[in-house]
Amino acid sequence: GQNIDQPTEMTATEGAIVQINCTYQTSGFNGLFWYQQHAGEAPTFLSYNVLDGLEEKGRFSSFLSRSKGYSYLLLKELQMKDSASYLCAVKGAGGSYIPTFGRGTSLIVHP
Amino acid sequence: NAGVMQNPRHLVRRRGQEARLRCSPMKGHSHVYWYRQLPEEGLKFMVYLQKENIIDESGMPKERFSAEFPKEGPSILRIQQVVRGDSAAYFCASSPDRSGGVREQFFGPGTRLTVL
């Protein structure tokens, strides 16, 4: 089976750095995604990790450790518009490429 | 290049009625996925389709729910005899028609179904 855990909610201050963790237990591993979802809107793609290490993309970075079943999303220089839900999704084994989504972490950025 | 389109954006139905949700994938995409999202919950996979074929419907309830992706036209998620528990946001995603590599999914804006 697939199990993905993320904190339910986090708060941070504008301009700060925040790290959102995701742990997973899946049948096989075929990549991990992070999506951002603002309230009432569609999820939008942020990052994809399939190998261990850090992927940096502007203010956002994503890290993966396959041996530990662990990933984090790092957001730097937080802005108010970063207040959103952040979804961790993992593709397990199999050829259908269907990811399993965590419940998401609701990030609240305050002034 | 238009993104994934879904309509209607909001749908209100009374118990027992039918709900039809439509999804037009991005141009050039032939893989469509339907997800359901309840408040405070993650996206739950329902069904994966390619043109004229259902590839994986393991997440779809056996009764009242059906999906299709015809050769021409949008993908349709159909819910018959809706109940209050069907109230949720239904998201459609599409991915490029390519083998291997990353099949990143692009999401539509969702249809919010409310059953009275």
Coordinates of N, CA and C in Angstrom, one line a residue:
Chain A
G1 N 0.8 -1.2 0.0 CA 0.0 0.0 0.0 C 0.9 1.2 0.0
Q2 N 0.2 2.4 -0.1 CA 0.9 3.7 -0.1 C 0.5 4.5 1.1
N3 N 1.5 5.1 1.7 CA 1.2 6.0 2.9 C 2.1 7.2 2.8
I4 N 1.5 8.4 2.8 CA 2.3 9.6 2.7 C 1.9 10.5 3.9
D5 N 2.9 11.0 4.6 CA 2.6 11.8 5.8 C 3.2 13.2 5.6
Q6 N 2.4 14.2 5.9 CA 2.9 15.6 5.9 C 2.2 16.3 7.1
P7 N 2.9 17.3 7.7 CA 2.2 18.1 8.7 C 0.9 18.7 8.2
T8 N -0.1 18.9 9.0 CA -1.3 19.4 8.6 C -1.2 20.9 8.3
E9 N -0.6 21.6 9.2 CA -0.5 23.1 9.1 C 0.8 23.6 9.6
M10 N 1.3 24.7 8.9 CA 2.5 25.4 9.4 C 2.2 26.9 9.3
T11 N 2.9 27.6 10.1 CA 2.8 29.1 10.0 C 4.3 29.6 9.9
A12 N 4.5 30.7 9.2 CA 5.8 31.3 9.1 C 5.6 32.8 8.9
T13 N 6.7 33.5 9.0 CA 6.7 35.0 8.9 C 7.2 35.4 7.5
E14 N 6.6 36.4 6.9 CA 7.1 37.0 5.6 C 8.6 37.2 5.7
G15 N 9.3 36.8 4.6 CA 10.7 37.0 4.5 C 11.5 35.8 5.1
A16 N 10.9 34.9 5.9 CA 11.6 33.8 6.5 C 11.8 32.6 5.6
I17 N 12.3 31.6 6.1 CA 12.5 30.3 5.4 C 11.6 29.2 6.1
V18 N 11.0 28.4 5.3 CA 10.2 27.3 5.9 C 10.5 26.0 5.2
Q19 N 10.5 24.9 6.0 CA 10.7 23.6 5.4 C 9.5 22.7 5.7
I20 N 8.9 22.2 4.6 CA 7.8 21.3 4.7 C 8.2 19.9 4.5
N21 N 8.0 19.0 5.4 CA 8.5 17.6 5.3 C 7.5 16.7 4.8
C22 N 7.9 15.6 4.2 CA 7.0 14.6 3.6 C 7.7 13.2 3.8
T23 N 7.1 12.3 4.5 CA 7.6 10.9 4.6 C 6.7 10.0 3.9
Y24 N 7.2 9.0 3.3 CA 6.4 8.1 2.5 C 6.8 6.6 2.6
Q25 N 5.8 5.8 2.5 CA 6.0 4.3 2.4 C 5.2 3.8 1.3
T26 N 5.9 3.4 0.2 CA 5.2 3.0 -1.0 C 5.7 1.7 -1.5
S27 N 4.9 1.1 -2.4 CA 5.3 -0.1 -3.0 C 6.1 0.3 -4.3
G28 N 7.4 0.3 -4.1 CA 8.3 0.8 -5.2 C 8.3 2.3 -5.2
F29 N 9.2 2.9 -6.0 CA 9.3 4.3 -6.1 C 9.7 4.7 -7.5
N30 N 8.9 5.7 -8.0 CA 9.1 6.2 -9.3 C 9.1 7.7 -9.4
G31 N 9.4 8.3 -8.3 CA 9.5 9.8 -8.3 C 8.6 10.4 -7.3
L32 N 8.9 11.6 -6.9 CA 8.2 12.4 -5.9 C 7.9 13.8 -6.4
F33 N 6.7 14.3 -6.3 CA 6.3 15.6 -6.8 C 5.8 16.5 -5.6
W34 N 6.1 17.7 -5.8 CA 5.4 18.7 -4.9 C 4.6 19.6 -5.8
Y35 N 3.3 19.9 -5.3 CA 2.4 20.8 -5.9 C 2.0 21.9 -4.9
Q36 N 1.7 23.0 -5.5 CA 1.1 24.1 -4.7 C -0.4 24.3 -5.0
Q37 N -1.2 24.4 -4.0 CA -2.6 24.6 -4.3 C -3.2 25.7 -3.5
H38 N -3.6 26.8 -4.1 CA -4.2 27.9 -3.4 C -5.7 27.5 -3.2
A39 N -6.3 28.1 -2.2 CA -7.7 27.7 -1.9 C -8.6 27.9 -3.1
G40 N -9.4 26.9 -3.4 CA -10.3 27.0 -4.4 C -9.7 26.9 -5.8
E41 N -8.5 26.6 -5.9 CA -7.8 26.5 -7.2 C -7.2 25.2 -7.5
A42 N -6.7 25.0 -8.7 CA -6.1 23.7 -9.1 C -4.7 23.6 -8.6
P43 N -4.2 22.4 -8.3 CA -2.8 22.2 -7.9 C -1.9 22.6 -9.1
T44 N -0.8 23.3 -8.8 CA 0.2 23.6 -9.8 C 1.5 23.0 -9.5
F45 N 2.2 22.5 -10.5 CA 3.4 21.7 -10.3 C 4.6 22.6 -9.8
L46 N 5.3 22.1 -8.8 CA 6.5 22.9 -8.3 C 7.8 22.1 -8.6
S47 N 7.8 20.8 -8.3 CA 9.1 20.1 -8.5 C 8.9 18.7 -8.6
Y48 N 9.9 18.0 -9.1 CA 10.0 16.6 -9.3 C 11.3 16.1 -8.9
N49 N 11.4 15.1 -8.0 CA 12.7 14.4 -7.6 C 12.6 12.9 -7.9
V50 N 13.6 12.4 -8.5 CA 13.6 10.9 -8.7 C 14.9 10.4 -8.1
L51 N 16.0 11.2 -8.1 CA 17.3 10.9 -7.5 C 17.5 11.6 -6.2
D52 N 18.3 11.0 -5.3 CA 18.6 11.6 -4.1 C 19.3 13.0 -4.3
G53 N 19.0 13.9 -3.4 CA 19.7 15.2 -3.4 C 18.7 16.4 -3.5
L54 N 19.3 17.5 -3.7 CA 18.5 18.8 -3.7 C 18.4 19.3 -5.1
E55 N 17.1 19.7 -5.4 CA 16.8 20.4 -6.7 C 16.4 21.8 -6.3
E56 N 17.1 22.8 -6.9 CA 16.8 24.2 -6.6 C 16.1 24.8 -7.8
K57 N 15.1 25.6 -7.5 CA 14.4 26.3 -8.5 C 13.9 27.7 -8.0
G58 N 14.8 28.7 -8.1 CA 14.4 30.0 -7.6 C 14.3 30.0 -6.1
R59 N 13.2 30.4 -5.5 CA 13.0 30.5 -4.1 C 12.6 29.1 -3.5
F60 N 12.3 28.2 -4.4 CA 11.8 26.9 -3.9 C 12.9 25.8 -4.2
S61 N 13.1 24.9 -3.2 CA 14.0 23.8 -3.4 C 13.3 22.5 -2.9
S62 N 13.7 21.4 -3.5 CA 13.1 20.1 -3.0 C 14.2 19.1 -2.8
F63 N 14.1 18.4 -1.7 CA 15.2 17.4 -1.4 C 14.5 16.0 -1.3
L64 N 15.3 15.0 -1.7 CA 14.8 13.6 -1.6 C 15.9 12.7 -1.0
S65 N 15.5 11.8 -0.1 CA 16.3 10.7 0.3 C 15.5 9.5 0.2
R66 N 15.8 8.7 -0.8 CA 15.0 7.5 -1.1 C 15.2 6.4 0.0
S67 N 16.4 6.3 0.5 CA 16.7 5.3 1.6 C 15.9 5.6 2.8
K68 N 15.6 6.8 3.1 CA 14.8 7.2 4.3 C 13.4 7.4 4.0
G69 N 13.0 7.4 2.7 CA 11.6 7.6 2.4 C 11.2 9.0 2.8
Y70 N 12.0 10.0 2.5 CA 11.8 11.3 3.0 C 12.1 12.4 2.0
S71 N 11.3 13.5 2.0 CA 11.5 14.6 1.1 C 11.1 15.9 1.9
Y72 N 11.7 17.0 1.5 CA 11.2 18.2 2.0 C 11.2 19.3 0.9
L73 N 10.3 20.2 1.1 CA 10.2 21.4 0.2 C 10.6 22.6 1.1
L74 N 11.6 23.3 0.5 CA 12.1 24.5 1.2 C 11.7 25.8 0.5
L75 N 11.1 26.7 1.2 CA 10.7 27.9 0.6 C 11.4 29.0 1.3
K76 N 12.1 29.8 0.5 CA 12.9 30.9 1.0 C 12.3 32.3 0.7
E77 N 12.7 33.3 1.5 CA 12.2 34.6 1.3 C 10.6 34.6 1.1
L78 N 10.0 34.1 2.1 CA 8.6 33.9 2.0 C 7.8 35.2 1.7
Q79 N 6.8 35.0 0.9 CA 5.9 36.1 0.5 C 4.5 35.7 0.9
M80 N 3.7 36.7 1.1 CA 2.3 36.5 1.5 C 1.6 35.5 0.5
K81 N 1.9 35.7 -0.7 CA 1.3 34.9 -1.8 C 1.6 33.4 -1.7
D82 N 2.6 33.1 -0.9 CA 3.0 31.7 -0.7 C 2.1 30.9 0.3
S83 N 1.1 31.7 0.9 CA 0.1 31.0 1.7 C -0.7 30.1 0.8
A84 N -0.7 28.8 1.1 CA -1.3 27.9 0.2 C -1.2 26.5 0.8
S85 N -1.7 25.5 0.2 CA -1.5 24.1 0.6 C -0.5 23.5 -0.3
Y86 N 0.4 22.8 0.3 CA 1.5 22.1 -0.5 C 1.4 20.6 -0.4
L87 N 1.2 20.0 -1.6 CA 0.9 18.6 -1.7 C 2.1 17.8 -2.1
C88 N 2.4 16.8 -1.3 CA 3.5 15.9 -1.7 C 2.8 14.7 -2.4
A89 N 3.4 14.2 -3.5 CA 2.8 13.1 -4.2 C 3.9 12.2 -4.7
V90 N 3.6 10.9 -4.5 CA 4.6 9.9 -4.9 C 4.1 8.9 -5.9
K91 N 4.9 8.6 -6.9 CA 4.6 7.6 -7.8 C 5.3 6.3 -7.4
G92 N 4.5 5.2 -7.2 CA 5.0 4.0 -6.8 C 5.4 3.1 -8.0
A93 N 5.5 1.8 -7.8 CA 5.8 1.0 -8.8 C 4.7 0.8 -9.8
G94 N 5.0 0.2 -10.9 CA 3.9 0.0 -11.9 C 4.0 0.9 -13.1
G95 N 3.3 0.6 -14.1 CA 3.4 1.4 -15.3 C 2.4 2.4 -15.6
S96 N 1.4 2.5 -14.6 CA 0.3 3.4 -14.9 C 0.7 4.9 -14.5
Y97 N 1.8 5.1 -13.8 CA 2.3 6.4 -13.5 C 1.2 7.2 -12.7
I98 N 0.5 6.6 -11.9 CA -0.5 7.4 -11.1 C 0.1 7.7 -9.7
P99 N 0.2 9.0 -9.4 CA 0.8 9.4 -8.1 C -0.2 9.3 -7.0
T100 N 0.3 9.0 -5.8 CA -0.6 9.0 -4.6 C -0.3 10.3 -3.9
F101 N -1.3 11.1 -3.5 CA -1.1 12.4 -2.9 C -1.3 12.3 -1.4
G102 N -0.4 13.1 -0.7 CA -0.6 13.3 0.7 C -1.8 14.2 1.0
R103 N -2.1 14.5 2.2 CA -3.3 15.4 2.5 C -2.9 16.8 2.3
G104 N -1.7 17.1 2.2 CA -1.3 18.5 2.0 C -1.0 19.2 3.3
T105 N -0.1 20.2 3.2 CA 0.3 21.0 4.4 C -0.2 22.4 4.1
S106 N -1.0 22.9 4.9 CA -1.5 24.3 4.8 C -0.5 25.3 5.4
L107 N 0.1 26.1 4.6 CA 1.1 27.1 5.0 C 0.4 28.4 5.1
I108 N 0.6 29.0 6.3 CA 0.0 30.4 6.5 C 1.2 31.3 6.7
V109 N 1.4 32.3 5.8 CA 2.4 33.3 5.9 C 1.8 34.6 6.5
H110 N 2.4 35.1 7.6 CA 1.9 36.3 8.2 C 2.9 37.4 8.2
P111 N 2.5 38.6 8.2 CA 3.4 39.8 8.1 C 4.4 39.8 9.3
Chain B
N1 N -1.4 28.5 -25.5 CA -1.8 27.1 -25.4 C -2.8 27.0 -24.2
A2 N -4.0 26.7 -24.4 CA -5.0 26.6 -23.3 C -4.6 25.5 -22.4
G3 N -4.9 25.7 -21.1 CA -4.6 24.6 -20.2 C -5.7 23.6 -20.2
V4 N -5.8 22.8 -19.1 CA -6.9 21.9 -18.9 C -8.1 22.6 -18.6
M5 N -9.2 22.3 -19.3 CA -10.5 23.0 -19.1 C -11.5 22.0 -18.4
Q6 N -12.2 22.6 -17.5 CA -13.2 21.8 -16.8 C -14.5 22.6 -16.8
N7 N -15.6 22.0 -17.0 CA -16.9 22.6 -16.8 C -18.0 21.6 -16.4
P8 N -18.9 22.1 -15.6 CA -19.0 23.5 -15.1 C -18.0 23.7 -13.9
R9 N -17.8 24.9 -13.5 CA -16.9 25.1 -12.4 C -17.7 24.8 -11.1
H10 N -18.9 25.1 -11.1 CA -19.8 24.8 -9.9 C -21.0 24.1 -10.4
L11 N -21.4 23.1 -9.7 CA -22.6 22.3 -10.0 C -23.4 21.9 -8.8
V12 N -24.7 22.2 -8.8 CA -25.5 21.9 -7.7 C -26.6 20.9 -8.2
R13 N -26.7 19.9 -7.4 CA -27.7 18.8 -7.7 C -28.4 18.4 -6.5
R14 N -29.6 18.0 -6.6 CA -30.4 17.4 -5.5 C -30.1 15.9 -5.5
R15 N -30.3 15.4 -4.3 CA -30.1 13.9 -4.2 C -30.9 13.1 -5.2
G16 N -30.3 12.2 -5.8 CA -31.0 11.3 -6.8 C -30.8 11.8 -8.2
Q17 N -30.3 13.0 -8.4 CA -30.1 13.5 -9.8 C -28.8 13.0 -10.3
E18 N -28.5 13.3 -11.6 CA -27.3 12.9 -12.2 C -26.4 14.1 -12.3
A19 N -25.1 13.9 -12.2 CA -24.1 14.9 -12.4 C -23.1 14.5 -13.5
R20 N -22.9 15.4 -14.4 CA -21.9 15.2 -15.5 C -20.9 16.3 -15.5
L21 N -19.6 15.8 -15.3 CA -18.5 16.7 -15.2 C -17.6 16.5 -16.5
R22 N -17.2 17.6 -17.1 CA -16.5 17.5 -18.3 C -15.1 18.0 -18.2
C23 N -14.2 17.4 -18.9 CA -12.8 17.8 -18.9 C -12.2 17.7 -20.3
S24 N -11.6 18.8 -20.7 CA -10.9 18.9 -22.0 C -9.4 19.0 -21.7
P25 N -8.6 18.0 -22.0 CA -7.2 18.0 -21.7 C -6.4 19.1 -22.5
M26 N -5.2 19.3 -22.1 CA -4.4 20.3 -22.8 C -4.2 19.7 -24.3
K27 N -3.9 20.6 -25.2 CA -3.7 20.2 -26.6 C -2.5 19.3 -26.6
G28 N -2.7 18.1 -27.3 CA -1.6 17.2 -27.5 C -1.6 16.1 -26.4
H29 N -2.4 16.3 -25.3 CA -2.4 15.3 -24.2 C -3.5 14.3 -24.5
S30 N -3.1 13.0 -24.3 CA -4.1 12.0 -24.5 C -4.3 11.1 -23.3
H31 N -3.7 11.6 -22.1 CA -3.9 10.9 -20.9 C -4.7 11.8 -19.9
V32 N -5.8 11.2 -19.4 CA -6.6 12.0 -18.5 C -6.8 11.3 -17.2
Y33 N -6.8 12.0 -16.1 CA -6.9 11.5 -14.7 C -8.0 12.2 -14.0
W34 N -8.8 11.6 -13.3 CA -9.8 12.2 -12.5 C -9.5 12.0 -11.0
Y35 N -9.6 13.0 -10.2 CA -9.4 13.0 -8.7 C -10.6 13.6 -8.0
R36 N -10.8 13.2 -6.8 CA -11.8 13.8 -5.9 C -11.1 14.4 -4.7
Q37 N -11.5 15.5 -4.3 CA -10.9 16.2 -3.1 C -12.0 16.6 -2.2
L38 N -12.0 16.0 -1.0 CA -12.9 16.4 0.1 C -12.2 17.5 0.9
P39 N -13.0 18.4 1.5 CA -12.4 19.4 2.4 C -11.4 18.9 3.3
E40 N -10.3 19.6 3.4 CA -9.2 19.2 4.4 C -8.6 17.8 4.0
E41 N -8.8 17.3 2.8 CA -8.2 16.0 2.5 C -7.4 16.2 1.2
G42 N -6.6 15.1 1.0 CA -5.7 15.1 -0.2 C -6.5 14.7 -1.4
L43 N -5.9 14.8 -2.5 CA -6.5 14.3 -3.8 C -6.5 12.8 -3.8
K44 N -7.7 12.3 -4.1 CA -7.9 10.8 -4.2 C -8.1 10.4 -5.6
F45 N -7.2 9.6 -6.1 CA -7.3 9.1 -7.5 C -8.6 8.3 -7.7
M46 N -9.2 8.6 -8.9 CA -10.4 7.9 -9.2 C -10.2 7.0 -10.4
V47 N -9.8 7.6 -11.5 CA -9.8 6.8 -12.8 C -8.7 7.5 -13.7
Y48 N -8.1 6.6 -14.5 CA -7.1 7.1 -15.5 C -7.6 6.5 -16.9
L49 N -7.7 7.5 -17.9 CA -8.1 7.1 -19.2 C -7.2 7.6 -20.3
Q50 N -7.1 6.8 -21.3 CA -6.6 7.3 -22.6 C -7.7 7.3 -23.6
K51 N -7.5 7.9 -24.7 CA -8.5 8.0 -25.7 C -9.2 6.6 -25.9
E52 N -10.5 6.6 -25.6 CA -11.4 5.4 -25.8 C -11.1 4.2 -24.9
N53 N -10.2 4.4 -24.0 CA -9.8 3.3 -23.1 C -9.8 3.7 -21.6
I54 N -10.3 2.9 -20.7 CA -10.1 3.1 -19.3 C -8.9 2.2 -18.9
I55 N -7.8 2.9 -18.4 CA -6.6 2.2 -18.1 C -6.6 1.7 -16.7
D56 N -7.1 2.5 -15.8 CA -7.1 2.1 -14.4 C -8.3 2.8 -13.7
E57 N -9.2 2.1 -13.2 CA -10.4 2.6 -12.5 C -10.4 2.2 -11.1
S58 N -9.3 1.8 -10.5 CA -9.2 1.2 -9.2 C -9.7 2.2 -8.1
G59 N -9.7 3.5 -8.3 CA -10.1 4.4 -7.3 C -11.6 4.9 -7.4
M60 N -12.3 4.3 -8.4 CA -13.6 4.7 -8.6 C -14.6 3.8 -7.9
P61 N -15.6 4.4 -7.2 CA -16.7 3.5 -6.6 C -17.3 2.6 -7.7
K62 N -17.6 1.4 -7.3 CA -18.1 0.4 -8.3 C -19.5 0.8 -8.8
E63 N -20.3 1.5 -8.0 CA -21.7 1.8 -8.4 C -21.8 3.3 -8.6
R64 N -22.7 3.7 -9.4 CA -23.1 5.1 -9.7 C -22.1 5.9 -10.5
F65 N -20.8 5.6 -10.4 CA -19.8 6.4 -11.1 C -19.3 5.7 -12.4
S66 N -19.1 6.5 -13.4 CA -18.6 6.0 -14.6 C -17.8 7.1 -15.3
A67 N -16.9 6.7 -16.2 CA -16.1 7.7 -16.9 C -15.8 7.3 -18.3
E68 N -15.7 8.2 -19.2 CA -15.3 7.9 -20.6 C -14.5 9.0 -21.1
F69 N -13.7 8.7 -22.2 CA -12.9 9.6 -22.9 C -13.0 9.2 -24.4
P70 N -14.0 9.8 -25.0 CA -14.3 9.3 -26.4 C -13.2 9.8 -27.4
K71 N -13.2 9.3 -28.6 CA -12.3 9.7 -29.6 C -12.4 11.2 -29.9
E72 N -13.6 11.7 -29.9 CA -13.8 13.1 -30.1 C -14.5 13.7 -28.9
G73 N -14.1 14.8 -28.4 CA -14.8 15.5 -27.4 C -14.1 15.3 -26.0
P74 N -14.7 15.9 -25.0 CA -14.0 15.9 -23.7 C -14.2 14.5 -23.0
S75 N -13.5 14.4 -21.9 CA -13.7 13.3 -21.0 C -14.9 13.6 -20.1
I76 N -15.7 12.6 -19.8 CA -16.9 12.9 -18.9 C -16.8 12.0 -17.7
L77 N -17.0 12.6 -16.5 CA -17.2 11.8 -15.3 C -18.7 11.9 -15.0
R78 N -19.3 10.8 -14.9 CA -20.8 10.8 -14.6 C -21.1 10.1 -13.3
I79 N -21.9 10.8 -12.5 CA -22.3 10.3 -11.2 C -23.8 10.2 -11.2
Q80 N -24.3 9.0 -11.1 CA -25.8 8.8 -11.1 C -26.3 8.8 -9.7
Q81 N -27.6 9.2 -9.6 CA -28.3 9.2 -8.3 C -27.4 9.8 -7.2
V82 N -27.0 11.0 -7.3 CA -26.0 11.6 -6.4 C -26.6 11.6 -4.9
V83 N -25.6 11.4 -4.0 CA -25.9 11.5 -2.6 C -25.1 12.6 -2.0
R84 N -25.4 13.0 -0.7 CA -24.7 14.2 -0.1 C -23.2 13.9 0.0
G85 N -22.8 12.7 0.2 CA -21.4 12.3 0.3 C -20.6 12.5 -1.0
D86 N -21.3 12.7 -2.1 CA -20.6 13.0 -3.3 C -20.1 14.4 -3.4
S87 N -20.6 15.3 -2.5 CA -20.2 16.7 -2.6 C -18.7 16.8 -2.4
A88 N -18.0 17.4 -3.3 CA -16.5 17.5 -3.3 C -16.1 18.3 -4.5
A89 N -14.8 18.5 -4.5 CA -14.2 19.1 -5.7 C -13.6 18.0 -6.6
Y90 N -13.9 18.0 -7.8 CA -13.5 17.0 -8.7 C -12.5 17.6 -9.7
F91 N -11.3 17.1 -9.7 CA -10.2 17.7 -10.5 C -9.9 16.7 -11.6
C92 N -9.6 17.3 -12.8 CA -9.2 16.5 -13.9 C -7.7 16.9 -14.2
A93 N -6.9 16.0 -14.6 CA -5.5 16.3 -14.9 C -5.2 15.6 -16.3
S94 N -4.3 16.2 -17.0 CA -3.8 15.5 -18.2 C -2.3 15.5 -18.3
S95 N -1.8 14.6 -19.0 CA -0.3 14.5 -19.2 C 0.0 14.2 -20.7
P96 N 1.2 14.6 -21.0 CA 1.6 14.5 -22.4 C 1.6 13.1 -22.9
D97 N 1.5 12.9 -24.2 CA 1.5 11.6 -24.9 C 2.9 11.3 -25.2
R98 N 3.7 10.8 -24.2 CA 5.0 10.4 -24.4 C 5.3 9.2 -23.5
S99 N 6.3 8.4 -23.9 CA 6.6 7.2 -23.1 C 7.8 7.5 -22.2
G100 N 7.8 6.9 -21.0 CA 8.9 7.0 -20.1 C 9.0 8.4 -19.5
G101 N 10.1 8.6 -18.8 CA 10.3 10.0 -18.3 C 9.3 10.4 -17.3
V102 N 9.2 11.7 -17.1 CA 8.3 12.3 -16.2 C 7.0 12.5 -16.8
R103 N 5.9 11.9 -16.3 CA 4.6 12.2 -16.8 C 4.0 13.2 -15.8
E104 N 4.4 14.4 -15.9 CA 3.9 15.5 -15.0 C 2.4 15.7 -15.4
Q105 N 1.6 15.9 -14.4 CA 0.2 16.1 -14.6 C -0.1 17.6 -14.5
F106 N -0.9 18.0 -15.4 CA -1.4 19.4 -15.4 C -2.9 19.4 -15.0
F107 N -3.2 20.2 -14.0 CA -4.5 20.1 -13.5 C -5.5 21.2 -14.0
G108 N -6.7 20.8 -14.1 CA -7.8 21.8 -14.4 C -8.2 22.5 -13.2
P109 N -9.1 23.5 -13.3 CA -9.5 24.3 -12.2 C -10.5 23.6 -11.3
G110 N -11.0 22.4 -11.7 CA -11.9 21.7 -10.8 C -13.4 22.0 -11.0
T111 N -14.2 21.1 -10.7 CA -15.7 21.3 -10.6 C -16.1 21.0 -9.2
R112 N -16.7 22.0 -8.6 CA -17.2 21.9 -7.2 C -18.6 21.4 -7.2
L113 N -18.9 20.2 -6.8 CA -20.2 19.6 -6.8 C -20.8 19.7 -5.4
T114 N -22.0 20.3 -5.4 CA -22.7 20.4 -4.1 C -24.0 19.6 -4.3
V115 N -24.3 18.7 -3.4 CA -25.5 17.9 -3.5 C -26.4 18.3 -2.3
L116 N -27.6 18.8 -2.6 CA -28.5 19.3 -1.6 C -29.3 18.2 -1.0

